[in-house]
Amino acid sequence: MVFIIVPRLSAYTGFFEICSPEKGESVFISAASGAVGQLVGQFAKLMGCSVVGSAGRYVTLLLFDRRLKRREGFLYRVHCTAIMSFLTIVDLLRNKFGFDEAFNYKEERDLDAALKRYFPEGIDIYFENIGGKMLDAMLHNMRVHGRIAACGMISQYNLAQPEVVDLMCLIHKCIHMEGFTIVDYFHLNSKFLDMVLPYVREGKIVYVGDTAGGIESGPSYLIGLFKGYNVGK
């Protein structure tokens, strides 16, 4: 149950509790095809925001229709019902999750230019999952009084020397950036479920994830997490 709750509650906490979104604001999500990112994007669209996501996957996806089963008030498993189609990562974000735009950041030589292309007037909210060069480019494209929820920084996890980021933007743009871990927010789980379950039942929130067959698939799927081969949890 914890593995189901944690990414969903992380999305809820970072977006609503830290970023305090308002209708019409511009939102950018890195690692947008992950278990957290795909839900943040759908929350943002339900709030009436403009949403762009990035991911780093090249290959096409074999997409399944997965439905959350409910038992005694809890979502307890994801069941694959039918093969639907092959999608690229950009197609997935736009056509399955409803993002306004999406791009593969590995195909962008200049992240700053890419962000300016999608957000010519700047970004109000950034949901941070990558760190490093992505965060640096983001800070230069945030609007005054922008908000950043730092959920993860996967590009920095195995570096002996973390990449330097220009944090002066936090000062002269009055940006609020807050890191968080979900252990401080488990008390919000009931509030989260009250909000999200009606949307799930109505089909307004969907989830896509990879499923490995057999324990022998474990090592290759673990490696895939760090090479951008996975979607969801």
C-alpha positions as a printed NumPy array, in Angstrom:
array([[  0.   ,   0.   ,   0.   ],
       [  2.854,   2.393,   0.82 ],
       [  4.252,   2.032,  -2.713],
       [  0.851,   3.067,  -4.099],
       [  0.334,   5.983,  -1.717],
       [  3.797,   7.601,  -1.679],
       [  4.084,   8.833,  -5.3  ],
       [  0.426,   9.906,  -5.433],
       [  0.633,  11.764,  -2.129],
       [  3.948,  13.313,  -3.217],
       [  2.226,  14.732,  -6.288],
       [ -0.639,  16.106,  -4.202],
       [  1.586,  17.585,  -1.5  ],
       [  4.117,  19.221,  -3.797],
       [  1.543,  20.711,  -6.127],
       [ -1.219,  21.826,  -3.775],
       [  0.478,  22.343,  -0.407],
       [  3.755,  23.856,  -1.627],
       [  2.981,  25.421,  -5.01 ],
       [ -0.558,  26.694,  -4.233],
       [ -1.684,  26.763,  -7.892],
       [ -4.16 ,  29.231,  -9.317],
       [ -6.268,  28.946, -12.453],
       [ -4.49 ,  30.178, -15.577],
       [ -0.943,  29.761, -14.265],
       [  1.82 ,  28.102, -16.279],
       [  3.231,  24.829, -14.937],
       [  6.31 ,  22.851, -15.955],
       [  7.044,  19.299, -14.788],
       [ 10.323,  17.443, -15.281],
       [ 10.315,  13.621, -15.379],
       [  6.67 ,  14.078, -16.305],
       [  6.05 ,  10.46 , -17.311],
       [  6.983,   9.158, -13.857],
       [  4.502,   8.057, -11.21 ],
       [  4.583,  11.506,  -9.604],
       [  4.903,  13.69 , -12.699],
       [  1.993,  12.224, -14.647],
       [ -0.352,  12.881, -11.721],
       [  0.926,  16.431, -11.136],
       [  0.187,  17.218, -14.783],
       [ -3.371,  15.958, -14.478],
       [ -3.896,  17.905, -11.253],
       [ -2.672,  21.044, -13.015],
       [ -5.076,  20.588, -15.923],
       [ -7.985,  20.017, -13.527],
       [ -7.036,  23.331, -11.892],
       [ -7.196,  25.144, -15.234],
       [ -3.443,  25.633, -15.598],
       [ -1.321,  25.504, -18.753],
       [  0.952,  22.452, -18.49 ],
       [  4.166,  21.415, -20.244],
       [  6.143,  18.307, -19.329],
       [  9.523,  16.889, -20.245],
       [ 10.851,  13.348, -20.17 ],
       [ 13.959,  11.599, -21.442],
       [ 12.631,   8.471, -23.092],
       [ 13.309,   7.722, -26.757],
       [ 11.498,   4.42 , -27.289],
       [  7.828,   3.908, -27.989],
       [  5.53 ,   2.59 , -25.308],
       [  3.179,  -0.346, -25.408],
       [  0.29 ,   1.281, -23.597],
       [ -2.217,  -0.647, -21.53 ],
       [ -5.522,   0.384, -20.081],
       [ -5.012,   0.072, -16.321],
       [ -7.77 ,   0.493, -13.789],
       [ -7.362,   1.069, -10.088],
       [ -9.33 ,  -1.471,  -8.092],
       [-10.98 ,  -0.398,  -4.855],
       [-11.468,  -2.525,  -1.78 ],
       [-12.681,  -1.405,   1.638],
       [-12.064,   2.217,   0.729],
       [ -8.506,   1.719,  -0.554],
       [ -6.919,   1.557,  -3.969],
       [ -5.096,  -1.743,  -3.747],
       [ -3.865,  -2.797,  -7.176],
       [ -3.558,  -1.82 , -10.786],
       [ -5.092,  -4.236, -13.248],
       [ -4.173,  -4.389, -16.941],
       [ -7.283,  -4.93 , -19.032],
       [ -6.339,  -4.5  , -22.695],
       [ -3.599,  -3.445, -25.065],
       [ -4.47 ,  -0.055, -26.541],
       [ -1.708,   1.342, -28.745],
       [  1.919,   2.259, -29.263],
       [  2.793,   5.801, -28.166],
       [  5.898,   7.957, -28.004],
       [  6.581,   9.684, -24.71 ],
       [  5.395,  13.033, -26.1  ],
       [  2.173,  11.423, -27.363],
       [  1.636,   9.855, -23.959],
       [  1.937,  13.143, -22.093],
       [ -0.257,  15.085, -24.499],
       [ -2.866,  12.545, -25.528],
       [ -3.176,  10.299, -22.465],
       [ -2.52 ,  12.729, -19.608],
       [ -3.787,  15.903, -21.267],
       [ -0.621,  18.03 , -21.136],
       [ -0.776,  21.081, -23.414],
       [  2.752,  20.43 , -24.688],
       [  5.614,  18.02 , -24.027],
       [  9.169,  17.443, -25.194],
       [ 12.056,  15.011, -24.866],
       [ 14.783,  16.969, -23.092],
       [ 17.474,  14.638, -24.491],
       [ 16.668,  15.994, -27.94 ],
       [ 17.151,  19.61 , -26.83 ],
       [ 20.705,  20.962, -27.078],
       [ 19.737,  24.187, -25.313],
       [ 17.318,  23.727, -22.406],
       [ 17.034,  27.471, -21.843],
       [ 15.936,  28.007, -25.449],
       [ 13.487,  25.101, -25.22 ],
       [ 11.837,  26.543, -22.123],
       [ 11.585,  29.985, -23.71 ],
       [  9.922,  28.372, -26.713],
       [  7.199,  26.814, -24.573],
       [  6.99 ,  29.586, -21.969],
       [  7.711,  32.936, -23.649],
       [  6.201,  34.776, -20.662],
       [  7.878,  32.644, -18.005],
       [  6.835,  29.859, -15.629],
       [  4.752,  30.205, -12.472],
       [  5.167,  26.696, -11.055],
       [  7.923,  24.131, -11.489],
       [  7.64 ,  20.598, -10.118],
       [ 11.263,  19.528,  -9.761],
       [ 12.361,  15.923, -10.252],
       [ 15.665,  16.262, -12.17 ],
       [ 17.977,  18.947, -10.726],
       [ 21.312,  20.032, -12.225],
       [ 21.215,  21.652, -15.658],
       [ 17.434,  21.401, -15.838],
       [ 17.002,  23.28 , -12.563],
       [ 19.523,  25.911, -13.647],
       [ 17.637,  26.543, -16.9  ],
       [ 14.343,  26.601, -15.018],
       [ 15.455,  29.257, -12.541],
       [ 16.266,  31.62 , -15.399],
       [ 12.788,  31.098, -16.861],
       [ 10.704,  31.386, -13.699],
       [  8.434,  34.371, -13.248],
       [  8.666,  36.736, -10.292],
       [  7.114,  35.084,  -7.213],
       [  7.242,  31.678,  -8.9  ],
       [  7.041,  28.49 ,  -6.818],
       [  9.163,  25.356,  -7.029],
       [  8.39 ,  22.059,  -5.292],
       [ 11.617,  20.031,  -5.077],
       [ 10.423,  16.427,  -5.022],
       [ 13.625,  14.85 ,  -6.382],
       [ 16.875,  15.529,  -8.247],
       [ 17.648,  12.256,  -9.967],
       [ 20.475,  13.684, -12.095],
       [ 22.46 ,  14.406,  -8.923],
       [ 22.05 ,  11.177,  -6.968],
       [ 25.294,   9.45 ,  -7.98 ],
       [ 27.559,  12.464,  -8.554],
       [ 30.686,  12.83 ,  -6.426],
       [ 30.461,  16.595,  -6.979],
       [ 26.939,  18.017,  -7.456],
       [ 26.455,  20.416, -10.367],
       [ 26.449,  24.108,  -9.508],
       [ 23.154,  25.971,  -9.941],
       [ 22.704,  29.763, -10.156],
       [ 20.63 ,  30.36 ,  -7.03 ],
       [ 20.737,  34.161,  -7.306],
       [ 17.514,  33.871,  -9.31 ],
       [ 15.767,  32.807,  -6.1  ],
       [ 16.597,  36.21 ,  -4.648],
       [ 16.032,  38.712,  -7.427],
       [ 12.874,  36.927,  -8.666],
       [ 11.554,  36.288,  -5.131],
       [ 11.064,  32.605,  -5.96 ],
       [  9.791,  30.235,  -3.291],
       [ 11.572,  26.858,  -3.543],
       [ 10.84 ,  24.151,  -1.001],
       [ 12.102,  20.604,  -0.738],
       [  9.97 ,  17.976,   0.944],
       [  9.761,  14.311,   1.899],
       [  6.432,  12.608,   2.154],
       [  6.981,  11.329,   5.712],
       [  6.031,  14.816,   6.917],
       [  2.725,  14.743,   5.032],
       [  1.13 ,  11.344,   5.633],
       [ -1.531,  13.134,   7.676],
       [ -2.868,  14.54 ,   4.38 ],
       [ -3.678,  11.104,   2.949],
       [ -7.407,  11.232,   3.781],
       [ -7.686,  14.709,   2.272],
       [ -5.849,  13.473,  -0.826],
       [ -8.142,  10.447,  -1.254],
       [-11.274,  12.559,  -0.791],
       [-10.138,  14.727,  -3.661],
       [ -8.686,  12.184,  -6.078],
       [-11.062,   9.193,  -5.854],
       [-14.025,  10.954,  -7.521],
       [-11.756,  11.965, -10.405],
       [-10.503,   8.37 , -10.751],
       [-14.059,   7.021, -10.845],
       [-15.019,   9.583, -13.49 ],
       [-11.975,   8.726, -15.608],
       [-10.56 ,  12.238, -15.241],
       [ -7.365,  10.913, -13.653],
       [ -5.573,   7.962, -15.246],
       [ -2.347,   6.1  , -14.538],
       [  0.157,   4.329, -16.787],
       [  2.939,   2.151, -15.387],
       [  5.37 ,  -0.551, -16.452],
       [  4.923,  -4.149, -15.341],
       [  7.813,  -6.63 , -15.186],
       [  7.186, -10.327, -15.775],
       [  9.071, -12.616, -13.388],
       [ 11.753, -11.952, -10.804],
       [ 14.433, -12.466, -13.452],
       [ 13.305,  -9.177, -15.047],
       [ 14.161,  -7.224, -11.896],
       [ 17.775,  -6.217, -12.692],
       [ 16.997,  -4.972, -16.209],
       [ 14.014,  -2.958, -14.985],
       [ 16.099,  -1.444, -12.182],
       [ 18.75 ,  -0.358, -14.681],
       [ 15.986,   1.035, -16.879],
       [ 14.918,   3.4  , -14.085],
       [ 18.185,   5.291, -14.498],
       [ 18.215,   5.197, -18.299],
       [ 14.76 ,   6.62 , -18.895],
       [ 13.173,   3.355, -20.038],
       [ 10.332,   3.265, -17.53 ],
       [  6.968,   4.964, -17.243],
       [  5.09 ,   5.38 , -13.985],
       [  5.991,   3.214, -11.009]])
